[in-house]
PDB file of C-alpha atoms in Angstrom:
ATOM      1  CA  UNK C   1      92.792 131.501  87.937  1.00 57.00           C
ATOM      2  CA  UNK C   2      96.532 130.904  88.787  1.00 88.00           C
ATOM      3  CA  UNK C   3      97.570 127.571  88.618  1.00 96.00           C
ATOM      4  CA  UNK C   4      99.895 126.506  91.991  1.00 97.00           C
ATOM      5  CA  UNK C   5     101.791 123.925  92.544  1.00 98.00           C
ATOM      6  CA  UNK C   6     102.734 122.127  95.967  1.00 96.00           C
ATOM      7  CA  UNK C   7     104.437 119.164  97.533  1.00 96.00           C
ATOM      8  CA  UNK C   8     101.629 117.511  99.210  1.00 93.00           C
ATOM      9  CA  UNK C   9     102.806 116.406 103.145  1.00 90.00           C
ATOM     10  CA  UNK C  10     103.220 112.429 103.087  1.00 86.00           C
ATOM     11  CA  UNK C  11     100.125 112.231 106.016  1.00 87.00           C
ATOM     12  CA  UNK C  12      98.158 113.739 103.374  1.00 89.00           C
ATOM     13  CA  UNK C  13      98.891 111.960 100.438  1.00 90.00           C
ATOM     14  CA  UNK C  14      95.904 109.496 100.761  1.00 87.00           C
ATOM     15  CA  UNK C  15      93.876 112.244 100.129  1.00 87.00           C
ATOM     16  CA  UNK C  16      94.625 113.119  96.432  1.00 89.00           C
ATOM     17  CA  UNK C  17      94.893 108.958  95.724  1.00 89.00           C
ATOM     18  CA  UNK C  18      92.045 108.582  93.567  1.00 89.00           C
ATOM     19  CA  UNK C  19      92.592 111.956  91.762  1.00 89.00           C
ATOM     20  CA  UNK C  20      95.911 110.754  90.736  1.00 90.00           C
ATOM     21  CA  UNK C  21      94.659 107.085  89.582  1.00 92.00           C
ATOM     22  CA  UNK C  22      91.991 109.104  87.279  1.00 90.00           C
ATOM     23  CA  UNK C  23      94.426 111.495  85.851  1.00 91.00           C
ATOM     24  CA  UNK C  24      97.311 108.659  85.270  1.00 92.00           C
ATOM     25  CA  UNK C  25      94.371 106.687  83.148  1.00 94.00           C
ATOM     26  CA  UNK C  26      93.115 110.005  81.135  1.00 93.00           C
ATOM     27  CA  UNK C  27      96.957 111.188  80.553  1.00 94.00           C
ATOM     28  CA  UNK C  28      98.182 107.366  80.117  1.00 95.00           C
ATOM     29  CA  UNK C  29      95.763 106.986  77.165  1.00 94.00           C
ATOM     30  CA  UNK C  30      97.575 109.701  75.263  1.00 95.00           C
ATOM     31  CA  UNK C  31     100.805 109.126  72.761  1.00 95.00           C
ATOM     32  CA  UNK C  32     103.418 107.439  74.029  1.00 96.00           C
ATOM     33  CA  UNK C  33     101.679 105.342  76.279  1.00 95.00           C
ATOM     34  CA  UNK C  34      98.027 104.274  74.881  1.00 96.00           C
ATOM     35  CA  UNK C  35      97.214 103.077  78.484  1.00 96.00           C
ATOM     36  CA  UNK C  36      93.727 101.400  78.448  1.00 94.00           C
ATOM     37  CA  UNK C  37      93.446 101.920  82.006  1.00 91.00           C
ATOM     38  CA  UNK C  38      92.813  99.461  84.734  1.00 88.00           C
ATOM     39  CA  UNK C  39      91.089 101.441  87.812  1.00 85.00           C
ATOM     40  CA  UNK C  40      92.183  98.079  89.937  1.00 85.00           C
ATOM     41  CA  UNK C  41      95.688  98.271  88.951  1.00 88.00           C
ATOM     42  CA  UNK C  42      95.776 102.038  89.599  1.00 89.00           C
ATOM     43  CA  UNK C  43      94.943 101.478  92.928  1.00 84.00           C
ATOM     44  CA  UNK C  44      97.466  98.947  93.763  1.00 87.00           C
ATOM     45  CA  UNK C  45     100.092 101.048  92.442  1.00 88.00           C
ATOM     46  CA  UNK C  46      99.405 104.025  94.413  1.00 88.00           C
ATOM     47  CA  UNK C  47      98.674 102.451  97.438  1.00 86.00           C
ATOM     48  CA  UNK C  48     101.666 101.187  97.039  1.00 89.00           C
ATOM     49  CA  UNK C  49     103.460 104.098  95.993  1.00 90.00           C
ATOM     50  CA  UNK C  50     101.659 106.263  99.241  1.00 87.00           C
ATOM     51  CA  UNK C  51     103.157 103.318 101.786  1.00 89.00           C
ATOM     52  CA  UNK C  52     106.907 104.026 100.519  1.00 92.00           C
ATOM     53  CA  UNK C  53     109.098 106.124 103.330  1.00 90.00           C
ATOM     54  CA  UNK C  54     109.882 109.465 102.005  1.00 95.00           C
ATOM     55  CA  UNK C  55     107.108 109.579  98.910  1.00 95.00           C
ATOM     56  CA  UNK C  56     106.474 112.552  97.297  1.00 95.00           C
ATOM     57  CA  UNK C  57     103.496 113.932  96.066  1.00 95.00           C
ATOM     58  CA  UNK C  58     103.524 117.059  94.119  1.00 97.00           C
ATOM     59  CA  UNK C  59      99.925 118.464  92.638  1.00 96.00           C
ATOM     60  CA  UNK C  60      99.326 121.280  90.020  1.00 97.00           C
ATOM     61  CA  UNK C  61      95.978 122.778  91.203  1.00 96.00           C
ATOM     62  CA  UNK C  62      93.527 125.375  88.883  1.00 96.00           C
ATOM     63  CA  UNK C  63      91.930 126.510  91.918  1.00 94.00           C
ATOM     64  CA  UNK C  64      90.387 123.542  93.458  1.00 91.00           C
ATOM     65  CA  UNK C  65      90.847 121.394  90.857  1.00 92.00           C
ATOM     66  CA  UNK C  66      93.644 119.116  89.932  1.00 93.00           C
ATOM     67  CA  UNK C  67      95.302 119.387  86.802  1.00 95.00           C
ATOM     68  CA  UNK C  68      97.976 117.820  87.103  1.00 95.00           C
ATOM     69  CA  UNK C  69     100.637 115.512  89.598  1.00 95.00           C
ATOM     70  CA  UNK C  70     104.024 113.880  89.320  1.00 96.00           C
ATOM     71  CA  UNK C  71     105.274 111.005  91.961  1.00 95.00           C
ATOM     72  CA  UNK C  72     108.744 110.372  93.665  1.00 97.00           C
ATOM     73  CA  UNK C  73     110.290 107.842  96.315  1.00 96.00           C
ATOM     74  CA  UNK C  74     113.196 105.964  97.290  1.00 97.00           C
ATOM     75  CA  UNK C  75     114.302 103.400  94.649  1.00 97.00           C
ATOM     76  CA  UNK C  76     114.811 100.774  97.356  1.00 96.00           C
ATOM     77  CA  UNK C  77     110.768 100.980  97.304  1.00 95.00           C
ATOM     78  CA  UNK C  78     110.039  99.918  93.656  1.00 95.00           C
ATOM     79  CA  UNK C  79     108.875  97.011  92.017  1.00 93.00           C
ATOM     80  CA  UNK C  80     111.418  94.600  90.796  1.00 93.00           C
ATOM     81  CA  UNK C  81     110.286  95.222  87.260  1.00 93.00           C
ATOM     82  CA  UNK C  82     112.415  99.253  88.274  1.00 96.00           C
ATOM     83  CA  UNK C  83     115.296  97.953  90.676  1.00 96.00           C
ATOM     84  CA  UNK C  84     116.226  94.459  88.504  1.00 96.00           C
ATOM     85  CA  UNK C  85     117.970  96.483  85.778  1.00 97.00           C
ATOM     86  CA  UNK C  86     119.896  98.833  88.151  1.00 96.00           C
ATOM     87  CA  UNK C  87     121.454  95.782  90.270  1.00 94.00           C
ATOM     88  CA  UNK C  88     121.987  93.708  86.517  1.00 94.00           C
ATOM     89  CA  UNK C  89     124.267  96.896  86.171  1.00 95.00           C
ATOM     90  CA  UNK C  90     125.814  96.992  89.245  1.00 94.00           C
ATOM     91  CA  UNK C  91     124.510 100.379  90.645  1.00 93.00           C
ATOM     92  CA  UNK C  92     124.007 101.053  94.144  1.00 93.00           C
ATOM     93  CA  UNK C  93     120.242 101.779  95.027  1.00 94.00           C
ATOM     94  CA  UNK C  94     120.508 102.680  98.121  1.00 95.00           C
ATOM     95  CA  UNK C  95     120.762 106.493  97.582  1.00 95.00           C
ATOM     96  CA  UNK C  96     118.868 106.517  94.759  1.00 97.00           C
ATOM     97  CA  UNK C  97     114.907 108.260  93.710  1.00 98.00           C
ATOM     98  CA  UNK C  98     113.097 107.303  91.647  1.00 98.00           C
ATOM     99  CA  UNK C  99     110.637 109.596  89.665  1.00 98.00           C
ATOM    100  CA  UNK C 100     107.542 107.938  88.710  1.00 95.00           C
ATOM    101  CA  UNK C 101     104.539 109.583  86.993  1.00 93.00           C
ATOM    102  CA  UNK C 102     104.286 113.198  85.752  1.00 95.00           C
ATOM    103  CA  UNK C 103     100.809 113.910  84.684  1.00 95.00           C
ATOM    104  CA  UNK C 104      99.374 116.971  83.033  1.00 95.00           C
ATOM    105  CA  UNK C 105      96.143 117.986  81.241  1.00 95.00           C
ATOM    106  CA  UNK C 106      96.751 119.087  77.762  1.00 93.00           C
ATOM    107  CA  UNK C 107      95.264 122.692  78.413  1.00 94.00           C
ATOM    108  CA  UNK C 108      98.203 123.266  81.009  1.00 96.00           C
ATOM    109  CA  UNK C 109     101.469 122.073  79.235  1.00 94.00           C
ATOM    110  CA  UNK C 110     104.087 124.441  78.202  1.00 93.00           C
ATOM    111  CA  UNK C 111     103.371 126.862  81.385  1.00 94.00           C
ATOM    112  CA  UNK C 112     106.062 125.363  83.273  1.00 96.00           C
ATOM    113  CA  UNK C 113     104.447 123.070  85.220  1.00 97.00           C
ATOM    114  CA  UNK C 114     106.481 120.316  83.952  1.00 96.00           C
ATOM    115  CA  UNK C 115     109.923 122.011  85.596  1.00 97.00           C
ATOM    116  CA  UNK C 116     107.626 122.753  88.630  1.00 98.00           C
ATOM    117  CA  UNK C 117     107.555 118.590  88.797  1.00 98.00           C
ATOM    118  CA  UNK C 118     110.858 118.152  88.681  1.00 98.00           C
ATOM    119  CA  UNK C 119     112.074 120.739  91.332  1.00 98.00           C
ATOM    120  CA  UNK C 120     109.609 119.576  93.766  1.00 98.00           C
ATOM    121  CA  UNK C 121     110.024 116.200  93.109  1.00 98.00           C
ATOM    122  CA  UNK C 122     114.357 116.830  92.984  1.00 98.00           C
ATOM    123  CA  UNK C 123     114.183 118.915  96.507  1.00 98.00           C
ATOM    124  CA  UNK C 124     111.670 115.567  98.069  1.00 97.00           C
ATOM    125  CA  UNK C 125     114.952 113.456  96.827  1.00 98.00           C
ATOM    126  CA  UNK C 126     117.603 115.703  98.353  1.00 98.00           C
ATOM    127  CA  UNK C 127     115.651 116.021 101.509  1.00 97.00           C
ATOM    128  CA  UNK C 128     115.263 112.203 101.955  1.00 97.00           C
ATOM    129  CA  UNK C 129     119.244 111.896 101.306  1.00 97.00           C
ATOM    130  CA  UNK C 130     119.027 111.116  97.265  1.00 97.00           C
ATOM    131  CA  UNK C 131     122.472 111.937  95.216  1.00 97.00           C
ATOM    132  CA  UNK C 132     120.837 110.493  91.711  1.00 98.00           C
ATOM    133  CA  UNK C 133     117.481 110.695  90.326  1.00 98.00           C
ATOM    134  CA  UNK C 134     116.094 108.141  87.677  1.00 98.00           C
ATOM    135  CA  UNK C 135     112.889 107.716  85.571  1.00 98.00           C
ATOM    136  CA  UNK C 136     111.684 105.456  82.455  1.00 98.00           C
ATOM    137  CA  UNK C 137     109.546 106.378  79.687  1.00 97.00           C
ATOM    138  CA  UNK C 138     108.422 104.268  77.330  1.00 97.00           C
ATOM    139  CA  UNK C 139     109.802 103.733  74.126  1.00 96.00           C
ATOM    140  CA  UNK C 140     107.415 103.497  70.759  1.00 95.00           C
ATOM    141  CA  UNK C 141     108.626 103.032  67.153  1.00 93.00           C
ATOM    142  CA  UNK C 142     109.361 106.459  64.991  1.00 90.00           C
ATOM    143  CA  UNK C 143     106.960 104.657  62.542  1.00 92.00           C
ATOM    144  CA  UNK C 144     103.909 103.679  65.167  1.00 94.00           C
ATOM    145  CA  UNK C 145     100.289 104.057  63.086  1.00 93.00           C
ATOM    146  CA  UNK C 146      99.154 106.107  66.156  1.00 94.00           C
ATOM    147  CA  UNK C 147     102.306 108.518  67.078  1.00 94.00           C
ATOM    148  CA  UNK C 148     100.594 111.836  66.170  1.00 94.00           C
ATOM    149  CA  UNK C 149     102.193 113.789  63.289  1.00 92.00           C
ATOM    150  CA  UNK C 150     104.491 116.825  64.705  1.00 90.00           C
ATOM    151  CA  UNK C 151     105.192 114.677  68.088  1.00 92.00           C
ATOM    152  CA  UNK C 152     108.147 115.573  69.782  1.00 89.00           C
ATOM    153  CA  UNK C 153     108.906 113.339  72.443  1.00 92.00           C
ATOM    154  CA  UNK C 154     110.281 114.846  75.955  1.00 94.00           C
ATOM    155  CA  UNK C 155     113.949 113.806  75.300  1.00 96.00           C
ATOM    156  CA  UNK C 156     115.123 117.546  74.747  1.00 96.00           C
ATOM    157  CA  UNK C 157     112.822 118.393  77.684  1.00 96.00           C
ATOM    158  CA  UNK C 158     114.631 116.385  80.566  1.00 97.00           C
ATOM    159  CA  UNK C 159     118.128 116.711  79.209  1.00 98.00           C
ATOM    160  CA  UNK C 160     117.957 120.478  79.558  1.00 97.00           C
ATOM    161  CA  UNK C 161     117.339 119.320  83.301  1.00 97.00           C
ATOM    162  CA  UNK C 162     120.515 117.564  83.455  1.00 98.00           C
ATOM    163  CA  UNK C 163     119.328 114.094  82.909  1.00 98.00           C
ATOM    164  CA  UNK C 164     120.719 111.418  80.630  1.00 98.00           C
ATOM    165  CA  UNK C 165     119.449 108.504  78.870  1.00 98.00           C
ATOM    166  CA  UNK C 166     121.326 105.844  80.521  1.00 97.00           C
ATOM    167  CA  UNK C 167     122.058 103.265  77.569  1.00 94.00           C
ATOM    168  CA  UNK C 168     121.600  99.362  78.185  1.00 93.00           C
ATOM    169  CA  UNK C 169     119.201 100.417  80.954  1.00 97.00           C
ATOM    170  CA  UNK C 170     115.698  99.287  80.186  1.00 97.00           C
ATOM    171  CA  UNK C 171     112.631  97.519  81.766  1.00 97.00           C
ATOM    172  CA  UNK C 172     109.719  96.128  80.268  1.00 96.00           C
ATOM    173  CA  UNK C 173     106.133  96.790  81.749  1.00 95.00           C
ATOM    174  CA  UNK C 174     103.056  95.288  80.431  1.00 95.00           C
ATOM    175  CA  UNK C 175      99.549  96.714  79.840  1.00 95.00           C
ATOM    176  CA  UNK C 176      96.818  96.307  77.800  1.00 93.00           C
ATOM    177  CA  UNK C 177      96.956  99.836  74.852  1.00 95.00           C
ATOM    178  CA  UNK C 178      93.381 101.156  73.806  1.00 94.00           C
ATOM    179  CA  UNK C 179      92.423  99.459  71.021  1.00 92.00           C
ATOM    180  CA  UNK C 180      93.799  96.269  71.759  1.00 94.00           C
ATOM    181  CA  UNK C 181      92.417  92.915  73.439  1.00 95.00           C
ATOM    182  CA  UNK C 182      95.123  91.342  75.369  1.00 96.00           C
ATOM    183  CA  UNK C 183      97.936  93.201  77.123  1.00 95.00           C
ATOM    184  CA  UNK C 184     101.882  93.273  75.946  1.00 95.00           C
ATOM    185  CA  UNK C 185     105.256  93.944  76.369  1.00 96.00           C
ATOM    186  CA  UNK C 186     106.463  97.623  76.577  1.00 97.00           C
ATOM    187  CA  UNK C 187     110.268  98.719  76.623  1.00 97.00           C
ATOM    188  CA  UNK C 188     111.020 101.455  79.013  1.00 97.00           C
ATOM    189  CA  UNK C 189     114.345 103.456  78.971  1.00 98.00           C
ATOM    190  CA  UNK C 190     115.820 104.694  82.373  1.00 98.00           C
ATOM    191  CA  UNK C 191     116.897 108.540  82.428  1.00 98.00           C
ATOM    192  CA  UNK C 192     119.265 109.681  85.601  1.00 98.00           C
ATOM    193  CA  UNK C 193     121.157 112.180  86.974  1.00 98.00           C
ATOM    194  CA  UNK C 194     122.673 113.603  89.998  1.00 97.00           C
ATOM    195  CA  UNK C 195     121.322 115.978  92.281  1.00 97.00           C
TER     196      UNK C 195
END
């Protein structure tokens, strides 16, 4: 079966909620992140995430099954932890989107799905009146006893898309990584570009 991809209507984005907190905690355990997973958490975060003006929902369906979704909203709706490090620097929110999860199941990367994401997600941001785009990823050691061997992190990936690691600009988020019995720090470097 085909697999298609779709921005979800903002009425309707309720609907795929608890879809999306399952597949964040499945994909979140994988290299970089080594999420543990915290179904409470998940749903704070996305009911947050559906209550922001202008969200953006975009789902990857095999059939009726989702395999995959990637987030997007106004900046001015983040958590601190995401907006603190663009007013340290100065920049102007205001017109700004920022791109939150992208989620995939293994079996469906390197289809395209991944630059489905960002279009939809992009095209949500130029509708609502976005002129930049940011995201963070998280940002592990070369030398980390769990990165797999052959990794190759997404760098290449989203600068081919026009985005830029924006230096200086970082957050930290905590959680707790499989494996591991209290939660910690985690560095995460903000990506941007304009639309």
């Amino acid at each position: 079966m085909a697999v298609t991809v779709e921005t979800l209507p903002t009425a309707r984005i309720g609907e795929a909620i608890d879809a999306l907190a399952r597949m964040r905690i499945a994909v979140f355990r994988e290299w970089p992140y080594l999420y543990e997973g915290d179904a409470g958490y998940e749903r704070s975060y996305l009911a947050d995430f559906a209550a922001a003006p202008d969200a953006v929902l975009v789902l990857a369906r095999d059939g009726d099954t989702i395999v995959g979704a990637a987030t997007a909203s106004p900046m001015t709706a983040q958590s601190a932890e995401i907006q603190a490090p663009f007013a340290r620097a100065g920049k102007d929110t205001s017109a700004m989107f920022y791109f939150g999860e992208s989620v995939l199941l293994p079996g469906y990367r390197g289809q395209g799905i991944g630059h489905a994401f960002f279009d939809h997600r992009e095209a949500g941001a130029r509708a609502a009146g976005a002129s930049v785009a940011s995201f963070c990823a998280v940002q592990r050691p070369a030398d980390h006893p769990l990165r797999p061997q052959g990794y190759r992190p997404l760098d290449t990936f989203w600068a081919k898309r026009g985005y830029v690691r924006v230096e200086g600009l970082t957050t930290r988020f905590d959680w707790l990584d499989i494996g591991e019995a209290r939660e910690t720090a985690h560095v995460m470097q903000f990506w941007a570009r304009t639309l």
